[in-house]
XYZ file of C-alpha atoms in Angstrom:
620
model
C -43.967 39.163 15.056
C -43.368 36.129 15.626
C -40.561 34.012 17.993
C -40.617 30.789 16.994
C -40.410 31.105 12.806
C -37.157 30.453 11.148
C -38.010 29.555 7.648
C -35.947 31.930 5.254
C -38.948 32.079 3.084
C -40.061 34.597 5.286
C -37.170 37.292 4.786
C -39.128 37.994 1.479
C -40.228 41.169 2.043
C -42.024 41.076 -1.442
C -44.187 38.076 0.149
C -44.098 39.616 3.962
C -43.826 42.938 4.066
C -44.172 43.639 7.747
C -43.324 40.423 9.302
C -40.779 40.909 12.255
C -39.226 38.015 14.386
C -37.417 37.514 17.251
C -36.200 33.956 16.266
C -33.475 34.169 13.621
C -33.687 32.985 9.980
C -32.375 29.418 9.533
C -29.730 31.236 7.099
C -28.130 32.535 10.487
C -26.686 28.971 10.698
C -24.455 29.418 7.416
C -22.369 32.021 8.302
C -21.063 29.891 10.941
C -20.548 27.221 9.088
C -18.618 28.959 6.585
C -16.414 30.546 9.119
C -15.771 26.678 10.535
C -14.927 25.163 7.099
C -12.613 28.007 6.899
C -11.262 27.719 10.475
C -10.482 23.624 9.589
C -9.367 24.293 6.192
C -11.953 22.509 4.264
C -12.801 23.513 0.682
C -15.190 20.805 -0.286
C -18.497 20.342 1.420
C -21.468 17.756 0.645
C -24.942 18.026 2.082
C -28.029 16.060 2.772
C -31.531 17.386 3.017
C -34.561 16.843 4.056
C -37.219 18.128 1.223
C -38.975 20.794 2.523
C -39.135 24.661 1.907
C -37.062 25.602 4.903
C -34.307 22.773 4.578
C -34.357 23.921 0.605
C -34.446 27.689 0.829
C -31.212 26.952 3.759
C -29.565 24.956 1.666
C -30.004 27.368 -1.332
C -28.466 29.801 0.820
C -25.524 27.839 1.948
C -24.615 27.324 -1.786
C -24.480 31.090 -2.165
C -22.415 31.794 0.706
C -19.762 29.023 0.323
C -19.230 29.816 -3.442
C -18.605 33.494 -2.244
C -16.027 32.374 0.506
C -14.377 30.526 -2.346
C -15.251 27.147 -1.310
C -17.694 24.420 -3.101
C -20.894 22.103 -2.435
C -19.626 19.016 -4.418
C -22.502 16.538 -3.649
C -25.848 17.476 -2.772
C -28.633 14.778 -1.700
C -32.339 15.080 -0.750
C -34.844 12.900 0.531
C -38.587 12.696 1.497
C -38.763 10.080 4.003
C -36.325 7.507 3.101
C -32.753 8.709 3.564
C -31.020 5.229 2.571
C -30.249 5.834 -0.829
C -28.551 9.367 -0.491
C -26.221 8.223 2.717
C -24.986 5.045 -0.033
C -24.617 8.010 -2.109
C -22.674 10.314 -0.253
C -20.158 7.072 0.871
C -19.980 6.476 -3.159
C -18.877 9.678 -3.408
C -16.326 9.578 -0.767
C -18.536 12.699 1.084
C -16.128 13.848 4.476
C -17.504 16.847 5.244
C -21.284 16.623 5.339
C -24.240 19.924 6.189
C -27.165 17.444 7.311
C -30.774 19.735 7.026
C -33.732 17.676 8.765
C -35.939 17.600 11.636
C -35.327 15.310 14.655
C -37.172 12.460 13.814
C -35.774 12.106 10.576
C -32.001 12.547 11.990
C -32.345 9.407 13.711
C -33.024 7.459 10.422
C -30.257 9.239 8.607
C -27.828 8.440 11.236
C -29.083 4.880 11.485
C -28.172 4.415 7.621
C -24.786 6.406 8.686
C -23.852 3.468 10.908
C -24.685 0.580 8.136
C -22.462 2.417 5.903
C -19.711 3.641 8.279
C -20.004 7.086 7.154
C -18.956 7.992 10.715
C -15.546 7.974 12.301
C -12.306 10.115 11.871
C -12.519 10.501 8.388
C -15.866 12.490 8.963
C -17.567 15.431 10.116
C -21.046 15.846 10.504
C -22.536 19.383 10.939
C -26.366 19.424 12.404
C -29.045 21.371 13.657
C -28.681 22.641 16.831
C -32.306 22.834 18.402
C -32.658 18.790 19.072
C -33.040 17.541 22.201
C -29.784 16.569 23.673
C -30.722 13.086 24.200
C -32.285 13.088 20.542
C -30.221 10.213 19.588
C -30.933 7.839 22.759
C -34.962 8.236 22.031
C -36.485 4.723 21.217
C -37.784 5.351 17.554
C -39.788 2.157 15.919
C -39.184 3.658 12.433
C -35.279 2.692 12.888
C -33.473 -1.122 13.433
C -30.238 0.600 15.024
C -29.648 0.152 19.082
C -28.761 3.133 21.264
C -25.301 2.107 21.062
C -24.956 1.980 17.808
C -26.487 5.689 16.968
C -24.560 6.945 19.777
C -21.550 5.469 17.905
C -22.985 7.217 14.476
C -23.215 10.472 15.869
C -20.111 10.792 18.127
C -17.996 14.220 17.393
C -20.429 16.013 15.307
C -21.157 19.706 15.079
C -23.941 21.518 16.024
C -25.002 25.228 15.535
C -27.428 27.071 17.385
C -28.984 30.262 17.404
C -28.210 31.684 21.024
C -31.729 32.016 22.801
C -30.538 32.722 26.078
C -27.874 35.697 26.703
C -24.759 33.905 27.946
C -23.631 37.157 29.490
C -24.576 37.909 33.041
C -25.762 41.285 32.115
C -29.052 42.806 33.056
C -31.417 43.122 30.214
C -34.453 46.268 29.664
C -36.290 43.761 32.126
C -34.112 44.440 34.791
C -33.575 41.020 34.814
C -30.155 38.660 33.702
C -30.850 35.995 31.784
C -30.546 33.255 34.511
C -32.733 35.081 36.713
C -35.143 34.886 33.868
C -34.912 31.335 33.816
C -35.011 30.664 37.106
C -38.389 32.447 37.130
C -39.600 30.555 34.293
C -38.765 27.502 35.719
C -40.609 27.819 39.438
C -43.666 28.731 37.495
C -43.751 26.141 35.394
C -42.669 22.956 38.017
C -40.907 19.800 37.467
C -39.485 18.982 34.534
C -39.549 22.289 32.451
C -37.408 21.010 29.895
C -40.285 18.952 28.699
C -42.792 21.531 28.509
C -43.144 22.818 24.858
C -41.522 26.050 23.273
C -39.484 26.063 27.020
C -36.280 27.172 24.690
C -37.859 29.719 22.558
C -38.998 31.168 25.947
C -36.449 33.917 25.932
C -37.690 35.161 22.487
C -41.087 34.989 23.352
C -40.444 36.994 25.946
C -38.170 39.451 24.237
C -40.595 39.400 21.378
C -43.347 41.005 23.940
C -40.635 43.762 24.867
C -39.878 44.223 21.222
C -43.634 44.974 20.547
C -43.916 46.681 23.636
C -41.248 49.382 23.151
C -42.110 49.650 19.430
C -45.590 50.684 20.283
C -44.682 52.945 22.619
C -42.210 54.927 20.276
C -45.175 55.120 17.922
C -47.636 56.305 20.557
C -44.889 59.481 20.809
C -44.728 59.744 16.957
C -48.038 60.025 16.533
C -49.071 62.357 19.121
C -47.030 64.821 16.685
C -48.974 64.192 14.618
C -52.186 64.445 15.936
C -52.882 60.541 16.165
C -53.354 57.744 18.508
C -52.892 54.180 18.543
C -56.655 53.646 19.509
C -56.925 55.172 15.836
C -54.787 51.986 14.448
C -57.217 49.910 11.993
C -56.048 47.472 9.216
C -56.547 50.155 6.238
C -54.586 53.014 8.442
C -51.267 52.948 6.233
C -49.822 56.282 8.404
C -49.953 53.740 11.936
C -48.771 50.843 10.253
C -45.853 52.544 8.369
C -45.063 54.308 11.720
C -45.033 50.506 14.166
C -42.792 49.368 11.293
C -40.443 51.876 11.470
C -40.113 51.418 15.032
C -39.672 47.843 15.134
C -37.364 48.189 12.163
C -34.997 50.540 14.589
C -35.263 48.517 17.713
C -32.365 47.837 19.636
C -32.095 46.713 23.217
C -30.789 44.210 25.676
C -33.088 41.281 26.088
C -32.990 38.056 27.630
C -31.939 36.189 24.824
C -29.042 38.466 24.088
C -29.104 42.038 21.933
C -32.128 42.455 20.020
C -31.828 44.256 16.720
C -33.813 43.314 13.348
C -31.983 43.150 9.530
C -33.800 44.911 6.681
C -35.684 41.581 6.116
C -37.325 41.952 9.855
C -35.038 38.541 10.827
C -33.376 38.706 14.056
C -29.649 39.045 14.281
C -27.578 36.776 17.073
C -25.175 34.794 18.081
C -24.435 31.393 16.813
C -23.906 28.485 19.833
C -21.238 25.664 18.431
C -21.695 22.815 19.943
C -19.746 19.675 19.958
C -20.986 16.121 21.196
C -17.945 14.878 23.009
C -18.634 11.174 24.673
C -22.268 11.543 24.198
C -22.498 14.997 25.719
C -22.757 18.165 23.971
C -20.188 20.647 24.552
C -19.999 24.280 23.786
C -16.673 24.960 21.906
C -17.411 28.799 20.670
C -19.695 31.566 19.648
C -19.571 33.437 16.235
C -21.403 36.976 16.175
C -22.058 37.571 12.667
C -22.625 40.979 12.828
C -19.239 41.488 13.712
C -17.862 38.422 11.996
C -15.822 37.554 15.356
C -15.557 34.024 16.387
C -15.297 33.348 19.869
C -13.150 30.087 20.306
C -12.445 27.576 23.400
C -9.971 25.693 21.877
C -11.559 22.459 23.368
C -12.748 20.994 20.111
C -11.768 16.990 19.973
C -11.365 14.887 17.150
C -11.131 11.194 16.928
C -8.319 11.103 14.789
C -6.661 13.648 16.899
C -6.783 16.818 14.655
C -9.706 17.956 11.915
C -9.835 15.366 8.607
C -9.399 16.274 5.348
C -12.516 17.190 3.228
C -11.523 14.563 0.591
C -8.973 11.697 -0.438
C -5.419 13.192 -1.061
C -3.756 11.519 -3.699
C -0.161 12.413 -3.061
C 1.669 11.098 -6.043
C 5.376 9.685 -4.842
C 7.587 7.326 -5.839
C 8.151 3.989 -3.912
C 11.508 2.699 -4.370
C 13.298 -0.084 -3.285
C 14.515 -0.338 0.505
C 18.374 0.688 0.082
C 19.301 -1.370 2.814
C 18.125 -4.570 1.351
C 19.260 -3.434 -2.111
C 22.813 -3.144 -0.577
C 22.474 -6.593 1.362
C 21.462 -8.358 -1.474
C 24.168 -6.888 -3.712
C 26.697 -7.962 -1.438
C 25.442 -11.835 -1.230
C 25.447 -11.334 -5.136
C 28.929 -9.826 -5.225
C 30.322 -12.784 -2.696
C 28.606 -14.954 -5.079
C 30.383 -14.021 -8.350
C 33.830 -13.987 -6.477
C 32.996 -17.668 -5.242
C 32.178 -18.258 -8.928
C 35.436 -17.196 -10.114
C 36.767 -19.038 -7.591
C 35.303 -22.488 -8.356
C 36.062 -21.701 -11.966
C 40.035 -20.665 -11.594
C 39.798 -24.276 -9.442
C 38.582 -26.100 -12.452
C 40.679 -24.895 -15.068
C 43.748 -24.885 -12.807
C 43.237 -28.930 -11.886
C 41.908 -29.920 -15.464
C 44.381 -32.347 -16.282
C 43.378 -34.269 -12.817
C 41.679 -37.382 -13.582
C 39.045 -37.099 -10.919
C 38.267 -33.922 -12.636
C 38.065 -35.231 -15.940
C 35.706 -37.583 -15.363
C 33.201 -34.668 -14.241
C 32.933 -33.189 -17.390
C 35.026 -29.722 -16.242
C 34.038 -27.827 -19.407
C 30.421 -28.071 -18.672
C 31.474 -27.310 -14.811
C 33.102 -24.221 -16.066
C 29.657 -23.564 -17.974
C 28.118 -23.936 -14.698
C 30.506 -21.555 -12.847
C 30.010 -18.674 -15.589
C 25.845 -19.494 -15.559
C 25.942 -18.726 -12.151
C 28.142 -15.387 -12.427
C 25.718 -13.812 -14.779
C 22.955 -14.830 -13.085
C 24.359 -13.365 -9.827
C 24.942 -10.318 -12.182
C 21.260 -9.766 -12.992
C 20.496 -9.257 -8.873
C 22.080 -5.365 -9.574
C 19.836 -4.730 -12.424
C 17.045 -6.136 -10.328
C 17.246 -3.715 -7.799
C 17.634 -0.702 -9.656
C 14.962 1.855 -10.141
C 13.992 5.640 -10.363
C 16.351 5.805 -6.938
C 19.075 5.336 -8.757
C 18.737 5.943 -12.716
C 16.880 8.471 -14.958
C 14.269 7.289 -17.354
C 16.315 6.885 -20.028
C 17.834 4.188 -18.831
C 15.089 1.749 -18.139
C 14.842 0.277 -21.386
C 18.550 -0.552 -21.391
C 18.176 -2.059 -17.418
C 14.879 -3.728 -18.279
C 16.667 -5.848 -21.397
C 19.850 -6.243 -18.863
C 17.804 -8.161 -16.550
C 16.294 -10.720 -19.018
C 19.385 -11.347 -20.948
C 21.446 -11.837 -17.811
C 18.876 -14.255 -15.984
C 18.016 -16.026 -19.083
C 21.412 -16.458 -20.305
C 22.858 -17.534 -16.552
C 19.659 -20.072 -16.385
C 20.655 -21.285 -19.733
C 24.510 -21.838 -19.266
C 24.325 -22.969 -15.487
C 21.233 -25.058 -15.401
C 21.509 -26.284 -18.874
C 25.227 -27.719 -18.549
C 23.747 -29.647 -15.354
C 20.569 -30.700 -17.206
C 22.424 -31.780 -20.076
C 24.921 -34.299 -17.525
C 21.707 -35.425 -16.228
C 20.186 -36.178 -19.354
C 22.746 -38.387 -20.826
C 22.860 -40.425 -17.522
C 19.672 -40.888 -17.924
C 19.673 -41.952 -21.709
C 22.701 -44.073 -21.444
C 21.536 -45.989 -18.076
C 17.777 -46.576 -18.967
C 18.271 -48.271 -22.056
C 18.293 -51.876 -22.692
C 21.384 -53.707 -22.316
C 22.185 -53.527 -26.305
C 21.787 -50.295 -26.892
C 23.410 -49.337 -23.594
C 26.642 -50.773 -24.405
C 26.340 -49.037 -27.533
C 26.101 -45.811 -25.933
C 28.717 -46.005 -23.551
C 31.300 -44.173 -25.140
C 31.043 -40.644 -24.021
C 31.371 -37.823 -27.052
C 31.901 -34.484 -25.205
C 31.025 -33.032 -27.646
C 27.243 -33.749 -27.745
C 27.057 -32.392 -24.727
C 28.680 -29.198 -25.569
C 26.243 -28.958 -28.504
C 23.181 -29.613 -26.145
C 24.075 -26.505 -23.827
C 24.856 -24.497 -27.333
C 21.118 -25.326 -28.290
C 19.653 -24.163 -25.182
C 21.355 -20.790 -25.251
C 20.800 -20.464 -28.897
C 16.858 -20.708 -28.153
C 17.489 -18.244 -25.505
C 19.467 -15.969 -27.792
C 16.957 -16.174 -30.768
C 13.904 -15.737 -28.356
C 14.923 -12.569 -26.702
C 16.000 -11.067 -30.343
C 12.893 -11.823 -31.373
C 10.925 -10.441 -28.111
C 13.485 -7.318 -28.242
C 12.277 -6.692 -31.577
C 8.582 -7.717 -31.598
C 8.100 -6.577 -27.762
C 10.353 -4.405 -26.246
C 10.223 -4.370 -22.365
C 9.827 -0.595 -21.205
C 9.228 1.245 -18.087
C 5.160 1.277 -16.755
C 4.918 3.657 -13.452
C 1.709 2.451 -12.353
C -0.304 4.562 -10.462
C -1.563 3.774 -6.805
C -0.203 0.362 -7.125
C 3.695 -0.650 -7.375
C 6.750 0.595 -7.974
C 8.420 1.512 -11.306
C 8.059 -1.861 -13.441
C 9.168 -3.681 -16.131
C 6.639 -4.912 -18.496
C 5.619 -5.222 -22.281
C 3.456 -3.310 -24.083
C 0.828 -5.828 -25.657
C -0.194 -9.418 -24.837
C 2.143 -11.251 -26.694
C 3.210 -15.349 -26.731
C 6.995 -14.260 -26.334
C 7.388 -14.434 -22.407
C 4.916 -17.393 -22.039
C 7.262 -19.601 -24.236
C 9.735 -17.981 -22.750
C 8.973 -18.960 -19.320
C 7.093 -21.632 -20.213
C 10.247 -23.681 -21.793
C 11.939 -22.926 -18.665
C 9.332 -24.412 -16.452
C 9.481 -27.604 -18.125
C 13.169 -27.730 -18.279
C 12.956 -27.558 -14.394
C 10.213 -30.163 -14.143
C 11.963 -32.545 -16.638
C 15.299 -31.988 -14.600
C 13.750 -32.803 -11.530
C 12.175 -36.342 -12.974
C 15.399 -37.269 -14.597
C 17.572 -36.611 -11.168
C 14.935 -38.806 -9.081
C 15.409 -41.595 -12.077
C 18.939 -41.182 -12.018
C 19.654 -41.259 -8.317
C 20.816 -44.458 -7.982
C 23.028 -44.557 -10.663
C 26.361 -44.744 -10.644
C 29.461 -43.966 -13.543
C 32.728 -42.971 -13.739
C 31.951 -41.034 -17.063
C 30.474 -38.219 -15.150
C 31.303 -38.608 -11.708
C 29.462 -35.883 -10.268
C 26.237 -36.673 -11.517
C 24.268 -36.986 -7.853
C 25.588 -33.703 -6.991
C 24.523 -32.500 -10.073
C 21.015 -33.948 -9.232
C 21.049 -32.401 -5.776
C 21.463 -29.136 -7.360
C 18.665 -29.802 -9.761
C 16.372 -30.284 -7.167
C 16.917 -27.209 -5.224
C 17.159 -25.098 -8.100
C 13.760 -26.446 -9.372
C 12.254 -26.054 -5.926
C 13.356 -22.330 -5.375
C 12.536 -21.712 -8.860
C 9.086 -22.896 -8.929
C 8.049 -21.432 -5.479
C 9.779 -18.105 -6.320
C 8.049 -17.311 -9.480
C 4.443 -17.233 -8.422
C 5.242 -15.908 -5.230
C 6.955 -12.936 -6.794
C 4.114 -12.326 -9.297
C 1.569 -12.335 -6.238
C 3.830 -9.994 -4.404
C 4.507 -7.446 -7.819
C 2.774 -4.331 -6.008
C 5.159 -5.013 -2.842
C 8.469 -3.775 -4.223
C 10.506 -5.043 -1.611
C 9.282 -8.643 -0.973
C 9.153 -8.850 -4.790
C 12.803 -8.122 -5.201
C 13.923 -10.124 -1.840
C 11.900 -13.177 -3.213
C 13.240 -13.086 -6.556
C 16.925 -11.896 -6.000
C 17.225 -14.054 -2.893
C 16.182 -16.941 -5.107
C 18.640 -16.699 -7.593
C 21.426 -16.094 -4.951
C 20.403 -18.932 -3.262
C 20.537 -21.420 -6.106
C 23.622 -20.198 -7.198
C 25.531 -20.687 -4.375
C 23.803 -23.926 -3.906
C 24.831 -24.787 -6.978
C 28.604 -23.975 -6.774
C 28.568 -25.339 -3.096
C 27.100 -28.806 -4.117
C 29.463 -28.981 -7.676
C 32.688 -27.350 -6.440
C 33.146 -27.317 -2.774
C 33.265 -31.660 -2.884
C 35.984 -31.812 -5.333
C 37.989 -29.153 -3.477
C 37.555 -31.301 -0.275
C 38.670 -34.398 -1.861
C 41.869 -32.929 -4.138
C 42.726 -31.202 -0.779
C 42.548 -34.014 1.749
C 43.617 -37.020 -0.667
C 46.432 -34.816 -2.577
C 45.158 -36.630 -5.745
C 46.323 -33.922 -8.151
C 49.939 -34.585 -7.145
C 49.142 -38.727 -7.556
C 47.329 -38.635 -10.414
C 49.909 -36.050 -12.253
C 52.296 -38.644 -11.386
C 50.503 -41.403 -13.129
C 49.667 -39.558 -15.722
C 53.504 -39.212 -16.720
C 54.276 -42.584 -16.124
C 51.590 -44.621 -18.029
C 49.958 -41.815 -20.301
C 46.707 -42.624 -21.851
C 47.108 -46.346 -21.403
C 45.988 -45.864 -17.698
C 42.728 -44.165 -18.550
C 41.599 -47.213 -20.830
C 42.391 -49.768 -18.129
C 40.723 -47.820 -15.716
C 37.740 -47.762 -17.672
C 37.968 -51.236 -18.900
C 38.348 -52.593 -15.418
C 35.014 -50.125 -14.621
C 32.751 -51.711 -17.585
C 34.099 -55.870 -15.911
C 32.693 -54.601 -12.623
C 29.915 -53.182 -13.480
C 29.227 -56.409 -15.694
C 29.891 -58.617 -12.518
C 27.487 -56.564 -10.566
C 24.831 -57.208 -13.015
C 25.422 -60.965 -13.084
C 25.570 -61.389 -9.257
């Protein structure tokens, strides 16, 4: 009969046929643990154990019980003396609910590694053995290199299960003492600091073991008298007396200072389990569990760092990330107003196409700019469409619409401005003899240049659409539904690279011609200013949008607002000054009258006069 043995191996009746103990088996913790797992909704458990027979057999029993309860131990680690690698493995396997089985000294080593790996906090719950000293994590240990504060931080919130060794109820035992009276007498006998005396916690179990043996011998004596035998006749070869003592102990049932004393079929004590939680560095009782009656007494005072019991694994909830509707509507309104502005500018330019000031700005190129801005602004709408608005079947068309509208809009709007600035640079940076030969402006060449840029885009986009069409890709754990291509292809690089070169070249040409003055294209300075703004916006927005591709709102905002502001700036810089001049000076009336009187000769005279003035300026 033992009062301090807890190894599950001692429950083996084939190896230990007449062994009894008032200290419950270590496996008695397991029904309590399973009950707590179910209470808090956990199904995936991880374990780490010191490699000894008592912990291995306890863990084998736990494995069997969790399977019977429909739970599972997903990850199991063990160590002899150094727990560093097993703790790292727990972290790597995303263990959240962890049962630790080890002695007190090894517990300090484990939790020093737990602190280093940050395997604690609101996402983790540790289950430990409850018979450690209350200040076990504060004890200085040369085997670890963690401070007391670090250890206290790592162990905060863990749960312990401990066999009830002292009856929590104030009832009188068979010795006519309550559990509290027993402790008071024991403390008086031991003197100062009784808790430091070895075996102090197990003293009620030892006391009840003596009572269990006394009651069993008393009962055996009465039975032996009926058979004409006495206890004094006992020896280790007398099987009859041995069997009587065994039957008497096996049927024992009485109230002791440790609680109700009763043995199971394997001779192990059946007892309550105390459940405690470390709260603010102090162990608090949060409940009891009676495995014989499957009764959980709960105090409802458990506390969690995150406010609630954590999940037992990282839950991946698949959900689509849609674009903010407020952002989409806001940008769409701006784009719609921009399209309206472009239509007004286009109508103004067509209506006043006969005015000399408008004619000298190459109105057809400006018309192309307005149309290009309209297409680019229209691209904002498909750019913001995602799975919230359209089904999967429409995504290929939306992807292509984005690309075609932006590509053609850029080529028309920027291409027409680039053509103007290119012609001015070509004419006014040549030598005098060649410059005079090229002074005559041939509009069809300008239109052909824009047509060439648009044609290159059309050919590239057609080939791209045939060879490597854009399609929808759903990124798991990343961004929203993305438009992408299936394999590595040079076409995107060629397409966007060519646009980038045009932007850089446009900046260079605008800078080179900033001081040039000509009436052939009287708005080339405004064109240069528009090119500066468009190029800078595009060159900044492109890399930023790629970096923010996983953040759908930010990426859409940067891309769409760059298109909107580029279009607004282009339209305002090119057309508003013309509107203002014609309105304030009334030039459309005077120009119309002059044209009716002098006809085409006026243009020729003005051109000749302009040449003479430029020549005089050079000579001066």
